[in-house]
Amino acid sequence: MQMSARNQLPGRIKKVKVGNVMTEVIVQVGRQELVAAITSGSAKRMKLKIGDQVFAIIKATEVMIAKE
Amino acid sequence: MQMSARNQLPGRIKKVKVGNVMTEVIVQVGRQELVAAITSGSAKRMKLKIGDQVFAIIKATEVMIAKE
Amino acid sequence: MQMSARNQLPGRIKKVKVGNVMTEVIVQVGRQELVAAITSGSAKRMKLKIGDQVFAIIKATEVMIAKE
Amino acid sequence: MQMSARNQLPGRIKKVKVGNVMTEVIVQVGRQELVAAITSGSAKRMKLKIGDQVFAIIKATEVMIAKE
Amino acid sequence: MQMSARNQLPGRIKKVKVGNVMTEVIVQVGRQELVAAITSGSAKRMKLKIGDQVFAIIKATEVMIAKE
Amino acid sequence: MQMSARNQLPGRIKKVKVGNVMTEVIVQVGRQELVAAITSGSAKRMKLKIGDQVFAIIKATEVMIAKE
């Protein structure tokens, strides 16, 4: 399966914080941590847990640039 | 200036592809490449060019998780 | 590969309109047409063309509700 | 009222799951289910409930394409 | 028609910059200018032009907070 | 620090509603109220509270146009 989303970063789940409707997933990607806010329904369906090998997927139109 | 966006990844611009309305910016973040689609107006105002030290900024609600 | 994105709608590509940076893809999903604006880089990499069987993928946080 | 959002899918609410800040709304659109994560403030203001005729609205820049 | 999108700001179109796939629309909202990047298909369908009374619509999950 | 996000609206926090994973922040921008849904982690890290001077930041690709 190919995805049009340009950013597909491999990493490992470091933390899962489950709320009623939304769940926060922290993924270690190289030296960076990435935070995803997904529905708790998805987190449950995919049985996401600490240590899982995953990809953080981000559409290019959602990425901003900051410069000092 | 602090930003609520949870994901702020430091990198260096590798490529800038300018279109009429939208511009694609490729940022090298560690071993990963990140692609951002921003308005050409922003790219011009910030004078983005190859080699610039920048941050790729992504709101947590825009990050998805994929798992094999 | 499982995706956290809650909305994964199967369809067939009806039209591809290629721009310099962005490309518009129209997908027939049942009786509905769905329009996606993705980067031209993705459209080229995936060799998207009329007739392709694809999925339109949408994160739940991107869906709004309207009511009369 | 016309909306620039290209995707306006008519359906009927199948489930509303209310959280403190966010609410999940499941809409039956033809043979598909669509999931929306909106603020609980909006769900309350619009009095969304099972059976309501609604539209799921999605901006084209939020739609991705996947292909096998 | 009621929309779940929490932010619906009334204004007047100040500029329309049409590209092949995407169009930039600048809306004067009070003393602020708001910039929208929508598909050129929508801009054409709605016949958007300078002086039009419009609303800029933004989903709450798309708004970030910055603080000095 | 310069941001590519085209919309940076100065205002003052009027309300903060904290949930487990997500927090709603209402910002008074001129005569308008803007609602942001951010992670509770960000709200805590930035110590957001009523009366804070902030900016509401919105990427142009997230803004839609509605017209009567």
XYZ file of C-alpha atoms in Angstrom:
408
model
C 0.000 0.000 0.000
C 1.404 3.366 -1.078
C 0.261 6.579 0.594
C 0.252 10.046 -0.935
C 1.304 11.487 2.466
C 4.858 12.654 1.867
C 6.093 12.233 5.426
C 6.291 8.703 6.806
C 8.715 8.592 9.726
C 9.630 5.231 11.300
C 9.795 5.103 15.079
C 8.797 3.335 18.269
C 5.945 4.187 20.618
C 7.197 5.669 23.888
C 3.925 6.612 25.572
C 0.186 6.221 25.080
C -2.170 8.499 27.048
C -5.771 7.374 26.591
C -8.666 9.822 26.944
C -12.377 9.309 26.404
C -12.451 10.460 22.778
C -8.834 11.353 21.958
C -5.556 9.568 22.693
C -2.063 11.012 22.653
C 0.704 8.819 21.232
C 4.375 9.758 21.613
C 6.710 8.209 19.047
C 10.501 8.228 19.245
C 11.785 8.996 15.718
C 15.584 9.011 15.725
C 16.561 11.600 18.314
C 13.205 13.356 18.061
C 9.921 12.746 19.809
C 6.773 13.154 17.738
C 3.344 13.612 19.321
C 0.168 12.408 17.596
C -3.385 13.091 18.748
C -5.635 10.395 17.289
C -9.061 9.063 18.249
C -9.167 6.568 21.098
C -11.148 4.356 18.734
C -8.121 4.074 16.445
C -5.700 3.491 19.308
C -7.874 0.631 20.568
C -8.484 -0.905 17.125
C -4.722 -0.909 16.388
C -3.875 -2.024 19.953
C -1.172 0.643 20.151
C 1.185 0.131 23.083
C 4.660 1.125 24.271
C 7.413 -0.416 22.163
C 5.368 -0.846 18.967
C 7.229 -0.168 15.734
C 5.135 2.389 13.873
C 5.243 5.150 11.303
C 4.239 8.719 12.035
C 2.422 9.893 8.909
C 2.036 13.593 8.064
C 0.529 15.218 4.953
C 2.833 17.874 3.430
C 0.101 20.531 3.579
C 0.157 20.193 7.395
C 3.857 21.042 7.812
C 4.870 24.638 8.554
C 8.342 26.183 8.469
C 9.810 28.424 11.193
C 13.093 30.297 10.877
C 14.987 32.478 13.347
C 7.984 32.781 21.543
C 6.452 29.467 22.601
C 4.192 27.539 20.244
C 1.461 25.085 21.219
C 2.434 22.900 18.228
C 3.966 19.830 19.841
C 6.285 18.911 16.993
C 9.144 21.306 16.214
C 11.874 19.489 14.322
C 15.186 21.263 13.579
C 16.635 20.776 10.112
C 18.134 22.352 7.030
C 16.409 23.216 3.768
C 17.444 20.889 0.956
C 15.143 22.021 -1.839
C 12.614 24.754 -2.593
C 10.205 24.265 -5.502
C 8.248 27.465 -6.154
C 4.804 27.387 -7.777
C 2.371 30.201 -8.453
C 0.365 29.833 -5.245
C 2.037 26.961 -3.367
C 5.704 26.163 -2.719
C 7.201 22.844 -1.684
C 10.036 22.938 0.842
C 12.124 19.840 1.600
C 13.852 19.865 4.988
C 16.551 17.412 6.077
C 15.768 16.463 9.702
C 18.419 14.031 10.987
C 18.309 11.117 8.567
C 14.785 11.945 7.446
C 13.467 14.267 4.797
C 10.329 16.224 5.605
C 8.198 17.847 2.924
C 6.166 20.993 3.611
C 3.640 22.589 1.245
C 3.300 26.257 2.186
C 2.075 29.327 0.306
C 4.550 30.935 -2.081
C 3.777 34.175 -0.269
C 5.286 32.765 2.931
C 8.306 31.305 1.148
C 9.038 34.702 -0.405
C 8.426 36.696 2.799
C 10.800 34.391 4.756
C 13.298 34.269 1.851
C 13.555 30.503 2.242
C 16.508 29.021 0.361
C 18.671 25.906 0.313
C 20.869 25.602 3.396
C 18.641 27.638 5.744
C 18.424 26.334 9.303
C 14.714 25.957 10.014
C 12.182 24.106 12.104
C 9.455 21.927 10.632
C 6.392 22.590 12.796
C 3.497 20.120 12.992
C 0.372 20.218 15.179
C -0.219 16.933 17.050
C -3.754 16.628 15.648
C -2.218 16.360 12.146
C -0.043 13.308 12.904
C -1.367 9.827 12.079
C 0.040 6.463 13.147
C 0.552 3.485 10.822
C 1.543 0.001 11.988
C 2.309 -3.172 10.052
C -0.353 -1.915 7.240
C -2.998 -0.442 9.529
C -3.616 3.311 9.597
C -5.005 5.321 12.506
C -6.964 7.477 10.022
C -10.584 6.521 10.669
C -11.889 7.242 7.197
C -10.627 5.035 4.356
C -13.049 5.166 1.437
C -12.533 2.866 -1.567
C -13.040 4.393 -5.002
C -11.726 4.896 -8.498
C -9.844 7.889 -9.879
C -11.989 9.946 -12.239
C -9.717 12.894 -12.957
C -6.162 14.053 -12.257
C -5.334 17.747 -12.718
C -1.582 18.285 -12.401
C -0.138 21.630 -11.306
C 3.428 22.649 -10.638
C 3.389 21.953 -6.896
C -0.128 20.658 -6.176
C -2.306 18.139 -7.998
C -6.060 17.668 -7.708
C -7.363 14.098 -7.737
C -11.079 13.359 -8.079
C -12.166 9.961 -6.762
C -15.547 8.362 -7.365
C -16.638 6.794 -4.046
C -20.020 5.104 -4.468
C -22.332 7.839 -5.713
C -20.131 10.587 -4.326
C -17.126 12.369 -5.765
C -14.296 13.165 -3.386
C -11.643 15.750 -4.205
C -8.098 15.487 -2.848
C -5.382 18.134 -3.158
C -2.006 16.392 -2.819
C 1.520 17.325 -3.883
C 2.415 16.722 -7.516
C 5.442 14.847 -6.188
C 3.134 12.241 -4.621
C 0.932 11.995 -7.697
C 3.995 11.327 -9.852
C 5.612 8.861 -7.414
C 2.352 6.852 -7.193
C 1.719 7.204 -10.956
C -1.898 8.134 -10.238
C -4.089 8.005 -13.338
C -7.755 7.749 -14.341
C -9.263 4.373 -13.479
C -6.889 3.529 -10.600
C -8.479 1.765 -7.647
C -7.557 3.844 -4.600
C -8.616 4.783 -1.102
C -9.404 8.325 -0.033
C -7.970 8.640 3.469
C -9.194 11.289 5.923
C -8.248 11.827 9.577
C -11.304 12.156 11.851
C -10.085 15.507 13.223
C -10.430 16.935 9.680
C -14.121 16.128 9.278
C -16.718 18.783 10.111
C -20.476 18.387 10.492
C -23.085 20.672 8.910
C -26.813 20.514 9.659
C -29.755 22.436 8.246
C -24.600 29.486 1.918
C -21.890 28.082 -0.344
C -18.744 26.556 1.141
C -15.342 26.319 -0.527
C -14.873 22.853 1.030
C -15.044 20.504 -1.952
C -16.362 17.486 -0.095
C -19.881 17.712 1.356
C -21.274 14.238 1.907
C -24.917 13.806 2.985
C -25.615 11.231 5.677
C -27.286 10.403 8.939
C -25.766 10.370 12.426
C -25.306 6.843 13.745
C -23.463 7.500 16.991
C -22.363 10.421 19.164
C -19.673 9.806 21.793
C -19.307 12.861 24.025
C -16.042 13.611 25.823
C -15.081 16.578 27.965
C -13.492 18.628 25.184
C -13.900 16.501 22.036
C -16.851 14.532 20.695
C -16.817 11.761 18.115
C -19.654 11.689 15.598
C -20.201 8.702 13.302
C -22.134 9.463 10.120
C -23.563 6.855 7.746
C -22.852 8.073 4.197
C -24.248 5.612 1.674
C -22.577 2.305 2.521
C -19.686 4.026 4.288
C -19.263 5.223 7.832
C -17.450 8.513 8.331
C -15.979 9.521 11.683
C -15.664 13.166 12.723
C -13.878 14.473 15.815
C -15.327 17.878 16.653
C -15.415 19.954 19.834
C -18.060 19.035 22.388
C -19.040 22.699 22.328
C -20.115 22.357 18.682
C -21.915 19.075 19.264
C -23.911 20.685 22.077
C -24.657 23.931 20.198
C -25.926 21.964 17.175
C -27.769 19.441 19.407
C -26.347 16.595 17.348
C -28.078 13.287 18.015
C -28.600 9.874 16.427
C -30.759 10.050 13.301
C -29.963 13.659 12.388
C -29.590 14.358 8.673
C -26.196 16.053 8.288
C -23.353 16.685 5.901
C -19.789 15.569 6.549
C -17.628 18.409 5.258
C -13.969 17.887 4.319
C -11.506 20.346 2.766
C -9.712 18.905 -0.288
C -6.276 19.617 1.210
C -7.126 17.163 4.026
C -7.771 14.173 1.754
C -4.946 11.704 1.058
C -4.795 8.955 -1.546
C -3.639 5.383 -0.879
C -3.089 2.762 -3.573
C -2.140 -0.900 -3.364
C -27.214 25.604 7.709
C -25.196 25.264 10.912
C -21.530 24.251 10.791
C -19.571 22.503 13.534
C -16.527 24.657 12.674
C -16.163 26.934 15.696
C -14.539 29.837 13.887
C -16.643 31.703 11.322
C -15.229 35.172 10.766
C -17.124 37.686 8.592
C -15.064 39.745 6.174
C -14.602 41.031 2.671
C -12.346 39.649 -0.068
C -9.351 41.880 -0.707
C -7.384 39.806 -3.192
C -7.728 36.608 -5.215
C -4.576 35.036 -6.690
C -5.509 32.190 -9.017
C -3.101 29.309 -9.689
C -3.583 26.176 -11.735
C -4.724 23.949 -8.862
C -4.715 26.232 -5.804
C -5.981 29.782 -5.291
C -5.074 32.198 -2.533
C -7.856 34.356 -1.124
C -7.124 37.278 1.204
C -10.025 38.330 3.429
C -10.159 41.520 5.477
C -11.646 40.580 8.876
C -11.901 43.674 11.071
C -8.360 45.025 11.261
C -6.839 41.660 10.374
C -6.119 40.032 7.063
C -6.766 36.314 6.787
C -5.240 34.184 4.037
C -6.978 31.074 2.722
C -5.518 28.544 0.277
C -8.404 26.761 -1.422
C -8.700 24.830 -4.682
C -9.094 26.892 -7.849
C -12.117 24.715 -8.576
C -13.884 26.120 -5.505
C -12.866 29.701 -6.244
C -14.323 29.379 -9.755
C -17.529 27.588 -8.649
C -18.192 30.295 -6.017
C -17.113 33.086 -8.401
C -15.026 34.638 -5.638
C -13.910 38.176 -6.429
C -12.656 41.311 -4.701
C -15.329 42.942 -2.532
C -17.362 39.784 -1.877
C -18.804 39.487 1.628
C -17.636 36.106 2.919
C -16.865 34.120 6.039
C -13.466 32.626 6.785
C -14.180 29.257 8.356
C -11.631 27.462 10.537
C -11.993 24.214 12.503
C -10.870 24.570 16.142
C -8.423 21.651 15.817
C -6.506 23.710 13.209
C -5.823 26.685 15.490
C -2.527 26.868 17.402
C -1.562 29.196 20.233
C 1.724 31.116 20.456
C 2.855 33.105 23.490
C 5.906 35.258 24.088
C 11.381 33.546 14.915
C 9.386 33.811 11.695
C 6.599 31.344 10.938
C 5.341 30.331 7.506
C 1.777 30.249 8.897
C 0.069 33.183 7.173
C -2.466 33.897 9.899
C -1.151 35.137 13.234
C -3.898 36.944 15.131
C -3.105 38.747 18.391
C -5.580 38.346 21.229
C -6.170 37.574 24.878
C -7.222 34.268 26.427
C -10.815 34.361 27.646
C -11.342 30.752 28.705
C -9.371 27.527 29.105
C -11.283 24.244 29.362
C -8.912 21.418 30.262
C -9.665 17.825 29.292
C -7.596 14.693 29.764
C -5.927 14.759 26.342
C -7.297 17.897 24.643
C -7.839 21.437 25.921
C -10.049 24.136 24.447
C -8.714 27.687 24.491
C -10.947 30.654 23.639
C -9.091 33.754 22.477
C -10.645 37.215 22.090
C -9.279 38.659 18.831
C -10.702 42.160 18.298
C -14.467 41.693 18.324
C -14.210 38.035 17.432
C -13.748 34.944 19.564
C -11.456 32.241 18.216
C -11.537 28.685 19.536
C -8.444 26.466 19.509
C -8.333 22.766 20.380
C -4.766 21.914 21.422
C -3.265 19.099 23.479
C -3.496 19.465 27.248
C 0.257 18.798 27.275
C 0.834 22.063 25.363
C -1.589 24.031 27.515
C 0.239 22.866 30.640
C 3.747 23.420 29.244
C 2.831 26.982 28.186
C 0.891 27.609 31.421
C -1.977 29.094 29.423
C -4.458 30.974 31.575
C -7.185 33.604 31.315
C -5.810 37.041 30.415
C -2.644 35.816 28.654
C -1.634 37.801 25.572
C -1.280 35.233 22.785
C -1.434 34.752 19.053
C -3.858 32.403 17.345
C -1.873 30.819 14.519
C -3.579 29.254 11.486
C -2.024 27.795 8.331
C -3.596 29.194 5.128
C -4.414 25.690 3.843
C -6.750 25.259 6.858
C -8.943 28.271 6.081
C -12.162 27.786 4.092
C -14.391 30.420 2.525
C -18.195 30.524 2.819
C -20.425 32.899 0.885
C -24.169 33.467 0.971
